[in-house]
Amino acid sequence: MREVNASEVVGNSKFGRFHIMVFMWCLFAITFDGFDIAMYGVGLPLMMEEWNLTPVEAVGIASYSLFGMMVGALIFAPLADKMGRKKVLAICICLFSVFTLLSSFAPNPAFFSVMRFLAALGMGGLMPNVISLMAEYSPKKNKVLIVTTMYCGYSIGSILASLIGMYVMEQMSWRVLYWIGALHLLALSFFMKQFPESH
């Protein structure tokens, strides 16, 4: 019986509905990742005012997120090779959505810093896995273009965070950014049903 190499079949296929579905989910995920990473800087002025933060304290809180992203990438990138990228991506979405939501209810900088670190684990793990998944499911001829276009979602998310900060945050609170950043969790069940298993 002739063996079928799934990666080879996908690589030699033409860009179609299947690829569009994978692309849209990866774009969706990385857009929220970009949004979640950018929203700290967008909401920082109001946060500093509310908690009387010094510039040094504000930078310190930001460093927790960066450290969390580094740890998340180091943990979840190799873990995906064992568990499968789809499952790990779902875990990452849960992490940064749940702890982003909890960040919005932070009563003080200490609690906020811990929540941001935990959310950043998911943010750091999501990025390499989304890129790997998109590359895995893209036809060879268009792989570079598709992955690059999908990666633009990161910038789109950052722009959205800035626009919401300009037109909504001032009337409400910096916390509204974190409520929006947690909405990704609502789509998780649809992601698990529709997204194909990685091979």
mmCIF file of C-alpha atoms in Angstrom:
data_model
loop_
_atom_site.group_PDB
_atom_site.id
_atom_site.type_symbol
_atom_site.label_atom_id
_atom_site.label_comp_id
_atom_site.label_asym_id
_atom_site.label_seq_id
_atom_site.Cartn_x
_atom_site.Cartn_y
_atom_site.Cartn_z
ATOM 1 C CA MET A 1 0.000 0.000 0.000
ATOM 2 C CA ARG A 2 1.331 3.442 -0.936
ATOM 3 C CA GLU A 3 2.079 5.719 2.023
ATOM 4 C CA VAL A 4 0.678 9.240 1.951
ATOM 5 C CA ASN A 5 2.792 12.048 3.367
ATOM 6 C CA ALA A 6 0.331 14.640 4.692
ATOM 7 C CA SER A 7 2.914 17.445 4.741
ATOM 8 C CA GLU A 8 3.801 16.759 1.118
ATOM 9 C CA VAL A 9 0.135 16.742 0.058
ATOM 10 C CA VAL A 10 -0.505 20.087 1.792
ATOM 11 C CA GLY A 11 2.708 21.565 0.456
ATOM 12 C CA ASN A 12 1.856 20.684 -3.139
ATOM 13 C CA SER A 13 -1.791 21.742 -2.940
ATOM 14 C CA LYS A 14 -3.298 24.946 -4.283
ATOM 15 C CA PHE A 15 -4.445 27.723 -1.976
ATOM 16 C CA GLY A 16 -8.136 27.100 -1.266
ATOM 17 C CA ARG A 17 -10.894 27.164 1.340
ATOM 18 C CA PHE A 18 -8.952 24.967 3.754
ATOM 19 C CA HIS A 19 -5.960 27.310 3.666
ATOM 20 C CA ILE A 20 -8.192 30.354 4.069
ATOM 21 C CA MET A 21 -9.749 28.822 7.191
ATOM 22 C CA VAL A 22 -6.333 28.106 8.727
ATOM 23 C CA PHE A 23 -5.101 31.565 7.731
ATOM 24 C CA MET A 24 -8.073 33.351 9.321
ATOM 25 C CA TRP A 25 -7.729 31.488 12.607
ATOM 26 C CA CYS A 26 -3.990 32.152 12.781
ATOM 27 C CA LEU A 27 -4.565 35.801 11.869
ATOM 28 C CA PHE A 28 -7.245 36.046 14.554
ATOM 29 C CA ALA A 29 -4.932 34.566 17.173
ATOM 30 C CA ILE A 30 -1.920 36.708 16.363
ATOM 31 C CA THR A 31 -4.071 39.868 16.156
ATOM 32 C CA PHE A 32 -5.192 39.377 19.740
ATOM 33 C CA ASP A 33 -1.614 38.612 20.708
ATOM 34 C CA GLY A 34 -0.520 41.954 19.250
ATOM 35 C CA PHE A 35 -3.443 43.694 20.948
ATOM 36 C CA ASP A 36 -2.606 42.203 24.355
ATOM 37 C CA ILE A 37 1.057 43.109 24.116
ATOM 38 C CA ALA A 38 0.409 46.715 22.997
ATOM 39 C CA MET A 39 -2.401 47.562 25.399
ATOM 40 C CA TYR A 40 -0.100 47.914 28.421
ATOM 41 C CA GLY A 41 1.677 50.875 26.855
ATOM 42 C CA VAL A 42 -1.608 52.364 25.651
ATOM 43 C CA GLY A 43 -3.241 52.208 29.080
ATOM 44 C CA LEU A 44 -0.116 53.091 31.056
ATOM 45 C CA PRO A 45 -0.746 56.857 31.494
ATOM 46 C CA LEU A 46 -4.115 56.269 33.183
ATOM 47 C CA MET A 47 -2.701 53.357 35.163
ATOM 48 C CA MET A 48 0.176 55.500 36.463
ATOM 49 C CA GLU A 49 -2.326 58.157 37.499
ATOM 50 C CA GLU A 50 -4.633 55.698 39.280
ATOM 51 C CA TRP A 51 -1.890 53.903 41.204
ATOM 52 C CA ASN A 52 0.592 56.790 41.499
ATOM 53 C CA LEU A 53 3.270 54.755 39.754
ATOM 54 C CA THR A 54 6.731 56.146 39.174
ATOM 55 C CA PRO A 55 8.358 55.684 35.739
ATOM 56 C CA VAL A 56 10.702 53.100 37.275
ATOM 57 C CA GLU A 57 7.772 51.094 38.659
ATOM 58 C CA ALA A 58 5.976 51.267 35.303
ATOM 59 C CA VAL A 59 9.032 49.922 33.481
ATOM 60 C CA GLY A 60 9.382 47.206 36.117
ATOM 61 C CA ILE A 61 5.827 45.983 35.485
ATOM 62 C CA ALA A 62 6.506 45.926 31.745
ATOM 63 C CA SER A 63 9.614 43.819 32.302
ATOM 64 C CA TYR A 64 7.523 41.108 33.994
ATOM 65 C CA SER A 65 5.535 40.754 30.791
ATOM 66 C CA LEU A 66 8.646 40.557 28.632
ATOM 67 C CA PHE A 67 10.157 37.944 30.926
ATOM 68 C CA GLY A 68 6.907 35.974 30.867
ATOM 69 C CA MET A 69 6.864 36.003 27.070
ATOM 70 C CA MET A 70 10.408 34.678 26.950
ATOM 71 C CA VAL A 71 9.576 31.882 29.399
ATOM 72 C CA GLY A 72 6.359 31.077 27.520
ATOM 73 C CA ALA A 73 8.185 30.761 24.202
ATOM 74 C CA LEU A 74 10.824 28.499 25.755
ATOM 75 C CA ILE A 75 8.173 26.271 27.361
ATOM 76 C CA PHE A 76 5.445 26.039 24.746
ATOM 77 C CA ALA A 77 7.472 25.932 21.539
ATOM 78 C CA PRO A 78 9.125 22.563 22.345
ATOM 79 C CA LEU A 79 6.001 21.321 24.159
ATOM 80 C CA ALA A 80 4.052 21.668 20.911
ATOM 81 C CA ASP A 81 6.270 19.024 19.296
ATOM 82 C CA LYS A 82 5.047 16.519 21.888
ATOM 83 C CA MET A 83 1.421 17.550 22.459
ATOM 84 C CA GLY A 84 0.566 18.960 19.040
ATOM 85 C CA ARG A 85 0.440 22.631 18.070
ATOM 86 C CA LYS A 86 -3.344 22.875 18.134
ATOM 87 C CA LYS A 87 -3.573 21.814 21.801
ATOM 88 C CA VAL A 88 -0.693 24.043 22.844
ATOM 89 C CA LEU A 89 -2.175 26.979 20.952
ATOM 90 C CA ALA A 90 -5.473 26.443 22.794
ATOM 91 C CA ILE A 91 -3.601 26.418 26.120
ATOM 92 C CA CYS A 92 -1.836 29.654 25.197
ATOM 93 C CA ILE A 93 -5.128 31.315 24.246
ATOM 94 C CA CYS A 94 -6.629 30.250 27.586
ATOM 95 C CA LEU A 95 -3.642 31.547 29.527
ATOM 96 C CA PHE A 96 -3.470 34.995 28.068
ATOM 97 C CA SER A 97 -7.257 35.458 27.854
ATOM 98 C CA VAL A 98 -8.044 34.393 31.426
ATOM 99 C CA PHE A 99 -5.170 36.251 33.059
ATOM 100 C CA THR A 100 -5.729 39.321 30.898
ATOM 101 C CA LEU A 101 -9.306 39.393 32.188
ATOM 102 C CA LEU A 102 -8.071 39.020 35.761
ATOM 103 C CA SER A 103 -5.599 41.849 35.145
ATOM 104 C CA SER A 104 -8.528 44.160 34.478
ATOM 105 C CA PHE A 105 -9.755 43.656 38.055
ATOM 106 C CA ALA A 106 -6.345 44.242 39.646
ATOM 107 C CA PRO A 107 -6.660 46.272 42.873
ATOM 108 C CA ASN A 108 -2.953 47.123 43.005
ATOM 109 C CA PRO A 109 0.273 46.974 40.950
ATOM 110 C CA ALA A 110 1.527 43.775 42.630
ATOM 111 C CA PHE A 111 -1.550 41.748 41.668
ATOM 112 C CA PHE A 112 -1.496 43.259 38.178
ATOM 113 C CA SER A 113 2.175 42.324 37.687
ATOM 114 C CA VAL A 114 1.543 38.672 38.589
ATOM 115 C CA MET A 115 -1.464 38.457 36.276
ATOM 116 C CA ARG A 116 0.485 40.074 33.428
ATOM 117 C CA PHE A 117 3.361 37.634 33.869
ATOM 118 C CA LEU A 118 0.985 34.662 33.687
ATOM 119 C CA ALA A 119 -0.807 36.130 30.662
ATOM 120 C CA ALA A 120 2.556 36.728 28.994
ATOM 121 C CA LEU A 121 3.356 33.014 29.207
ATOM 122 C CA GLY A 122 0.505 32.429 26.773
ATOM 123 C CA MET A 123 1.440 35.403 24.604
ATOM 124 C CA GLY A 124 5.017 34.184 24.275
ATOM 125 C CA GLY A 125 3.953 30.631 23.497
ATOM 126 C CA LEU A 126 1.348 31.643 20.944
ATOM 127 C CA MET A 127 3.644 33.493 18.560
ATOM 128 C CA PRO A 128 6.030 30.671 17.499
ATOM 129 C CA ASN A 129 3.232 28.122 17.329
ATOM 130 C CA VAL A 130 0.984 30.257 15.121
ATOM 131 C CA ILE A 131 3.869 30.887 12.730
ATOM 132 C CA SER A 132 4.765 27.173 12.673
ATOM 133 C CA LEU A 133 1.142 26.152 12.045
ATOM 134 C CA MET A 134 0.723 28.631 9.225
ATOM 135 C CA ALA A 135 3.960 27.486 7.609
ATOM 136 C CA GLU A 136 2.941 23.852 8.043
ATOM 137 C CA TYR A 137 -0.409 24.279 6.299
ATOM 138 C CA SER A 138 0.686 26.663 3.529
ATOM 139 C CA PRO A 139 1.358 25.537 -0.051
ATOM 140 C CA LYS A 140 5.078 25.650 -0.835
ATOM 141 C CA LYS A 141 4.684 28.183 -3.646
ATOM 142 C CA ASN A 142 2.986 30.779 -1.444
ATOM 143 C CA LYS A 143 4.369 29.880 1.986
ATOM 144 C CA VAL A 144 6.507 32.977 2.571
ATOM 145 C CA LEU A 145 3.794 35.375 1.385
ATOM 146 C CA ILE A 146 1.065 33.672 3.428
ATOM 147 C CA VAL A 147 3.092 33.551 6.646
ATOM 148 C CA THR A 148 4.230 37.165 6.223
ATOM 149 C CA THR A 149 0.685 38.363 5.561
ATOM 150 C CA MET A 150 -0.608 36.437 8.566
ATOM 151 C CA TYR A 151 2.100 37.994 10.739
ATOM 152 C CA CYS A 152 0.697 41.429 9.859
ATOM 153 C CA GLY A 153 -2.086 40.569 12.319
ATOM 154 C CA TYR A 154 0.341 41.404 15.117
ATOM 155 C CA SER A 155 0.578 44.990 13.864
ATOM 156 C CA ILE A 156 -3.177 45.140 13.285
ATOM 157 C CA GLY A 157 -3.764 44.186 16.919
ATOM 158 C CA SER A 158 -1.365 46.882 18.109
ATOM 159 C CA ILE A 159 -3.093 49.499 15.958
ATOM 160 C CA LEU A 160 -6.512 48.466 17.279
ATOM 161 C CA ALA A 161 -5.268 48.822 20.860
ATOM 162 C CA SER A 162 -4.057 52.344 20.072
ATOM 163 C CA LEU A 163 -7.317 53.349 18.379
ATOM 164 C CA ILE A 164 -9.437 52.020 21.241
ATOM 165 C CA GLY A 165 -7.146 53.825 23.659
ATOM 166 C CA MET A 166 -7.632 57.091 21.769
ATOM 167 C CA TYR A 167 -11.408 56.963 21.411
ATOM 168 C CA VAL A 168 -12.754 54.767 24.238
ATOM 169 C CA MET A 169 -10.293 54.495 27.107
ATOM 170 C CA GLU A 170 -10.389 58.165 28.122
ATOM 171 C CA GLN A 171 -14.157 57.993 28.686
ATOM 172 C CA MET A 172 -14.026 54.706 30.569
ATOM 173 C CA SER A 173 -10.806 53.311 32.025
ATOM 174 C CA TRP A 174 -7.590 51.560 31.045
ATOM 175 C CA ARG A 175 -9.324 48.386 32.208
ATOM 176 C CA VAL A 176 -11.577 48.327 29.119
ATOM 177 C CA LEU A 177 -8.545 47.362 27.032
ATOM 178 C CA TYR A 178 -8.087 44.242 29.151
ATOM 179 C CA TRP A 179 -11.759 43.305 28.886
ATOM 180 C CA ILE A 180 -11.487 43.445 25.116
ATOM 181 C CA GLY A 181 -8.200 41.531 25.198
ATOM 182 C CA ALA A 182 -9.939 38.649 26.986
ATOM 183 C CA LEU A 183 -12.667 38.243 24.332
ATOM 184 C CA HIS A 184 -10.435 35.792 22.483
ATOM 185 C CA LEU A 185 -11.549 33.155 24.981
ATOM 186 C CA LEU A 186 -15.098 33.225 23.591
ATOM 187 C CA ALA A 187 -13.884 31.848 20.273
ATOM 188 C CA LEU A 188 -11.877 28.976 21.766
ATOM 189 C CA SER A 189 -14.585 26.313 21.413
ATOM 190 C CA PHE A 190 -15.049 27.200 17.720
ATOM 191 C CA PHE A 191 -11.288 27.074 17.242
ATOM 192 C CA MET A 192 -11.097 23.559 18.722
ATOM 193 C CA LYS A 193 -13.891 22.330 16.423
ATOM 194 C CA GLN A 194 -12.739 23.940 13.196
ATOM 195 C CA PHE A 195 -8.969 24.038 13.331
ATOM 196 C CA PRO A 196 -7.249 20.893 11.949
ATOM 197 C CA GLU A 197 -4.855 18.822 14.010
ATOM 198 C CA SER A 198 -1.218 19.486 13.211
ATOM 199 C CA HIS A 199 0.783 16.601 11.819
#
